[in-house]
């Protein structure tokens, strides 16, 4: 089994565990005849891969077109299938929290 095949197999197992609704890794592994130690090891790798530390910022570039007539008072931010409308006077802390959630859950 290649490394990529092994990763895919464990990814499928982790997704199956999450989808099962089982709260006990030990019980799920016993039911599915999987080593608990290996499962915890792969869960840790999966967790580290998706961990979103606040220091891991990624900046995006964008182009603006300025009009002398009037500047817009709102902005629409599109991330995947999610669209966020930001208006003048928005709460930057709230926006940061929403972006962290989206970074974790939207693919």
JSON list of C-alpha atoms in Angstrom, two decimals:
[
{"chain": "A", "resi": 1, "resn": "UNK", "atom": "CA", "xyz": [0.00, 0.00, 0.00]},
{"chain": "A", "resi": 2, "resn": "UNK", "atom": "CA", "xyz": [1.43, 3.37, -0.99]},
{"chain": "A", "resi": 3, "resn": "UNK", "atom": "CA", "xyz": [1.67, 6.29, 1.40]},
{"chain": "A", "resi": 4, "resn": "UNK", "atom": "CA", "xyz": [-1.16, 8.11, -0.40]},
{"chain": "A", "resi": 5, "resn": "UNK", "atom": "CA", "xyz": [-3.37, 5.02, -0.25]},
{"chain": "A", "resi": 6, "resn": "UNK", "atom": "CA", "xyz": [-2.65, 4.67, 3.46]},
{"chain": "A", "resi": 7, "resn": "UNK", "atom": "CA", "xyz": [-3.53, 8.35, 4.06]},
{"chain": "A", "resi": 8, "resn": "UNK", "atom": "CA", "xyz": [-6.74, 7.96, 2.08]},
{"chain": "A", "resi": 9, "resn": "UNK", "atom": "CA", "xyz": [-7.68, 4.84, 4.05]},
{"chain": "A", "resi": 10, "resn": "UNK", "atom": "CA", "xyz": [-7.15, 6.60, 7.39]},
{"chain": "A", "resi": 11, "resn": "UNK", "atom": "CA", "xyz": [-8.93, 9.71, 6.20]},
{"chain": "A", "resi": 12, "resn": "UNK", "atom": "CA", "xyz": [-11.93, 7.53, 5.31]},
{"chain": "A", "resi": 13, "resn": "UNK", "atom": "CA", "xyz": [-11.77, 5.85, 8.73]},
{"chain": "A", "resi": 14, "resn": "UNK", "atom": "CA", "xyz": [-11.64, 9.19, 10.54]},
{"chain": "A", "resi": 15, "resn": "UNK", "atom": "CA", "xyz": [-14.60, 10.49, 8.51]},
{"chain": "A", "resi": 16, "resn": "UNK", "atom": "CA", "xyz": [-16.52, 7.27, 9.27]},
{"chain": "A", "resi": 17, "resn": "UNK", "atom": "CA", "xyz": [-15.79, 7.70, 12.99]},
{"chain": "A", "resi": 18, "resn": "UNK", "atom": "CA", "xyz": [-16.96, 11.34, 12.94]},
{"chain": "A", "resi": 19, "resn": "UNK", "atom": "CA", "xyz": [-20.09, 10.45, 10.98]},
{"chain": "A", "resi": 20, "resn": "UNK", "atom": "CA", "xyz": [-20.93, 7.57, 13.31]},
{"chain": "A", "resi": 21, "resn": "UNK", "atom": "CA", "xyz": [-21.84, 9.86, 16.19]},
{"chain": "A", "resi": 22, "resn": "UNK", "atom": "CA", "xyz": [-19.92, 7.54, 18.53]},
{"chain": "A", "resi": 23, "resn": "UNK", "atom": "CA", "xyz": [-18.25, 9.58, 21.27]},
{"chain": "A", "resi": 24, "resn": "UNK", "atom": "CA", "xyz": [-15.84, 6.83, 22.32]},
{"chain": "A", "resi": 25, "resn": "UNK", "atom": "CA", "xyz": [-12.88, 6.17, 20.05]},
{"chain": "A", "resi": 26, "resn": "UNK", "atom": "CA", "xyz": [-12.24, 2.92, 21.92]},
{"chain": "A", "resi": 27, "resn": "UNK", "atom": "CA", "xyz": [-15.78, 1.64, 21.34]},
{"chain": "A", "resi": 28, "resn": "UNK", "atom": "CA", "xyz": [-15.77, 2.62, 17.67]},
{"chain": "A", "resi": 29, "resn": "UNK", "atom": "CA", "xyz": [-12.39, 0.97, 17.11]},
{"chain": "A", "resi": 30, "resn": "UNK", "atom": "CA", "xyz": [-13.55, -2.23, 18.84]},
{"chain": "A", "resi": 31, "resn": "UNK", "atom": "CA", "xyz": [-16.66, -2.35, 16.64]},
{"chain": "A", "resi": 32, "resn": "UNK", "atom": "CA", "xyz": [-14.62, -1.75, 13.49]},
{"chain": "A", "resi": 33, "resn": "UNK", "atom": "CA", "xyz": [-11.63, -3.94, 14.45]},
{"chain": "A", "resi": 34, "resn": "UNK", "atom": "CA", "xyz": [-9.16, -1.05, 14.30]},
{"chain": "A", "resi": 35, "resn": "UNK", "atom": "CA", "xyz": [-6.18, -0.43, 16.60]},
{"chain": "A", "resi": 36, "resn": "UNK", "atom": "CA", "xyz": [-7.05, 2.27, 19.13]},
{"chain": "A", "resi": 37, "resn": "UNK", "atom": "CA", "xyz": [-3.42, 3.43, 19.28]},
{"chain": "A", "resi": 38, "resn": "UNK", "atom": "CA", "xyz": [-3.27, 3.83, 15.48]},
{"chain": "A", "resi": 39, "resn": "UNK", "atom": "CA", "xyz": [-6.61, 5.62, 15.44]},
{"chain": "A", "resi": 40, "resn": "UNK", "atom": "CA", "xyz": [-5.45, 8.14, 18.04]},
{"chain": "A", "resi": 41, "resn": "UNK", "atom": "CA", "xyz": [-2.23, 8.66, 16.11]},
{"chain": "A", "resi": 42, "resn": "UNK", "atom": "CA", "xyz": [-4.11, 9.40, 12.88]},
{"chain": "A", "resi": 43, "resn": "UNK", "atom": "CA", "xyz": [-6.68, 11.56, 14.69]},
{"chain": "A", "resi": 44, "resn": "UNK", "atom": "CA", "xyz": [-3.81, 13.64, 16.03]},
{"chain": "A", "resi": 45, "resn": "UNK", "atom": "CA", "xyz": [-2.36, 14.04, 12.53]},
{"chain": "A", "resi": 46, "resn": "UNK", "atom": "CA", "xyz": [-5.79, 15.01, 11.23]},
{"chain": "A", "resi": 47, "resn": "UNK", "atom": "CA", "xyz": [-6.26, 17.51, 14.06]},
{"chain": "A", "resi": 48, "resn": "UNK", "atom": "CA", "xyz": [-2.83, 19.07, 13.47]},
{"chain": "A", "resi": 49, "resn": "UNK", "atom": "CA", "xyz": [-3.57, 19.36, 9.76]},
{"chain": "A", "resi": 50, "resn": "UNK", "atom": "CA", "xyz": [-6.81, 21.26, 10.39]},
{"chain": "A", "resi": 51, "resn": "UNK", "atom": "CA", "xyz": [-5.65, 23.27, 13.41]},
{"chain": "A", "resi": 52, "resn": "UNK", "atom": "CA", "xyz": [-6.10, 26.98, 12.74]},
{"chain": "A", "resi": 53, "resn": "UNK", "atom": "CA", "xyz": [-3.81, 28.89, 15.04]},
{"chain": "A", "resi": 54, "resn": "UNK", "atom": "CA", "xyz": [-4.37, 32.65, 15.03]},
{"chain": "A", "resi": 55, "resn": "UNK", "atom": "CA", "xyz": [-0.71, 33.16, 14.03]},
{"chain": "A", "resi": 56, "resn": "UNK", "atom": "CA", "xyz": [-1.23, 31.24, 10.77]},
{"chain": "A", "resi": 57, "resn": "UNK", "atom": "CA", "xyz": [-2.62, 34.13, 8.75]},
{"chain": "A", "resi": 58, "resn": "UNK", "atom": "CA", "xyz": [-2.81, 34.05, 5.01]},
{"chain": "A", "resi": 59, "resn": "UNK", "atom": "CA", "xyz": [-3.24, 37.31, 3.15]},
{"chain": "A", "resi": 60, "resn": "UNK", "atom": "CA", "xyz": [-5.09, 37.53, -0.14]},
{"chain": "A", "resi": 61, "resn": "UNK", "atom": "CA", "xyz": [-4.62, 40.19, -2.76]},
{"chain": "A", "resi": 62, "resn": "UNK", "atom": "CA", "xyz": [-7.45, 41.94, -4.56]},
{"chain": "A", "resi": 63, "resn": "UNK", "atom": "CA", "xyz": [-7.87, 44.70, -7.08]},
{"chain": "A", "resi": 64, "resn": "UNK", "atom": "CA", "xyz": [-9.94, 47.79, -6.45]},
{"chain": "A", "resi": 65, "resn": "UNK", "atom": "CA", "xyz": [-11.47, 50.20, -8.90]},
{"chain": "A", "resi": 66, "resn": "UNK", "atom": "CA", "xyz": [-11.98, 53.62, -7.36]},
{"chain": "A", "resi": 67, "resn": "UNK", "atom": "CA", "xyz": [-14.72, 55.88, -8.62]},
{"chain": "A", "resi": 68, "resn": "UNK", "atom": "CA", "xyz": [-14.67, 59.60, -7.97]},
{"chain": "A", "resi": 69, "resn": "UNK", "atom": "CA", "xyz": [-18.48, 59.68, -7.83]},
{"chain": "A", "resi": 70, "resn": "UNK", "atom": "CA", "xyz": [-19.09, 57.80, -4.59]},
{"chain": "A", "resi": 71, "resn": "UNK", "atom": "CA", "xyz": [-17.32, 55.13, -2.62]},
{"chain": "A", "resi": 72, "resn": "UNK", "atom": "CA", "xyz": [-19.36, 52.04, -1.71]},
{"chain": "A", "resi": 73, "resn": "UNK", "atom": "CA", "xyz": [-20.34, 51.62, 1.93]},
{"chain": "A", "resi": 74, "resn": "UNK", "atom": "CA", "xyz": [-20.50, 47.85, 1.77]},
{"chain": "A", "resi": 75, "resn": "UNK", "atom": "CA", "xyz": [-18.33, 44.96, 0.66]},
{"chain": "A", "resi": 76, "resn": "UNK", "atom": "CA", "xyz": [-19.26, 41.40, -0.26]},
{"chain": "A", "resi": 77, "resn": "UNK", "atom": "CA", "xyz": [-16.71, 38.76, 0.72]},
{"chain": "A", "resi": 78, "resn": "UNK", "atom": "CA", "xyz": [-17.08, 35.41, -1.05]},
{"chain": "A", "resi": 79, "resn": "UNK", "atom": "CA", "xyz": [-15.35, 32.31, 0.35]},
{"chain": "A", "resi": 80, "resn": "UNK", "atom": "CA", "xyz": [-16.25, 29.14, -1.52]},
{"chain": "A", "resi": 81, "resn": "UNK", "atom": "CA", "xyz": [-20.03, 28.91, -1.42]},
{"chain": "A", "resi": 82, "resn": "UNK", "atom": "CA", "xyz": [-20.32, 31.37, 1.47]},
{"chain": "A", "resi": 83, "resn": "UNK", "atom": "CA", "xyz": [-21.02, 35.05, 0.88]},
{"chain": "A", "resi": 84, "resn": "UNK", "atom": "CA", "xyz": [-20.65, 37.68, 3.64]},
{"chain": "A", "resi": 85, "resn": "UNK", "atom": "CA", "xyz": [-21.88, 41.23, 3.23]},
{"chain": "A", "resi": 86, "resn": "UNK", "atom": "CA", "xyz": [-19.81, 43.70, 5.24]},
{"chain": "A", "resi": 87, "resn": "UNK", "atom": "CA", "xyz": [-21.21, 47.15, 5.78]},
{"chain": "A", "resi": 88, "resn": "UNK", "atom": "CA", "xyz": [-19.64, 50.36, 6.99]},
{"chain": "A", "resi": 89, "resn": "UNK", "atom": "CA", "xyz": [-19.17, 50.32, 10.76]},
{"chain": "A", "resi": 90, "resn": "UNK", "atom": "CA", "xyz": [-18.84, 46.50, 10.96]},
{"chain": "A", "resi": 91, "resn": "UNK", "atom": "CA", "xyz": [-17.41, 44.78, 14.03]},
{"chain": "A", "resi": 92, "resn": "UNK", "atom": "CA", "xyz": [-13.88, 43.61, 13.03]},
{"chain": "A", "resi": 93, "resn": "UNK", "atom": "CA", "xyz": [-13.67, 41.20, 15.98]},
{"chain": "A", "resi": 94, "resn": "UNK", "atom": "CA", "xyz": [-16.87, 39.46, 14.92]},
{"chain": "A", "resi": 95, "resn": "UNK", "atom": "CA", "xyz": [-15.67, 39.28, 11.31]},
{"chain": "A", "resi": 96, "resn": "UNK", "atom": "CA", "xyz": [-12.40, 37.69, 12.49]},
{"chain": "A", "resi": 97, "resn": "UNK", "atom": "CA", "xyz": [-14.29, 35.06, 14.48]},
{"chain": "A", "resi": 98, "resn": "UNK", "atom": "CA", "xyz": [-16.57, 34.28, 11.53]},
{"chain": "A", "resi": 99, "resn": "UNK", "atom": "CA", "xyz": [-13.56, 33.94, 9.20]},
{"chain": "A", "resi": 100, "resn": "UNK", "atom": "CA", "xyz": [-11.87, 31.52, 11.63]},
{"chain": "A", "resi": 101, "resn": "UNK", "atom": "CA", "xyz": [-14.99, 29.34, 11.69]},
{"chain": "A", "resi": 102, "resn": "UNK", "atom": "CA", "xyz": [-15.20, 29.41, 7.89]},
{"chain": "A", "resi": 103, "resn": "UNK", "atom": "CA", "xyz": [-11.53, 28.54, 7.55]},
{"chain": "A", "resi": 104, "resn": "UNK", "atom": "CA", "xyz": [-12.10, 25.48, 9.72]},
{"chain": "A", "resi": 105, "resn": "UNK", "atom": "CA", "xyz": [-15.39, 24.28, 8.25]},
{"chain": "A", "resi": 106, "resn": "UNK", "atom": "CA", "xyz": [-15.69, 25.44, 4.63]},
{"chain": "A", "resi": 107, "resn": "UNK", "atom": "CA", "xyz": [-13.73, 23.59, 1.99]}
]
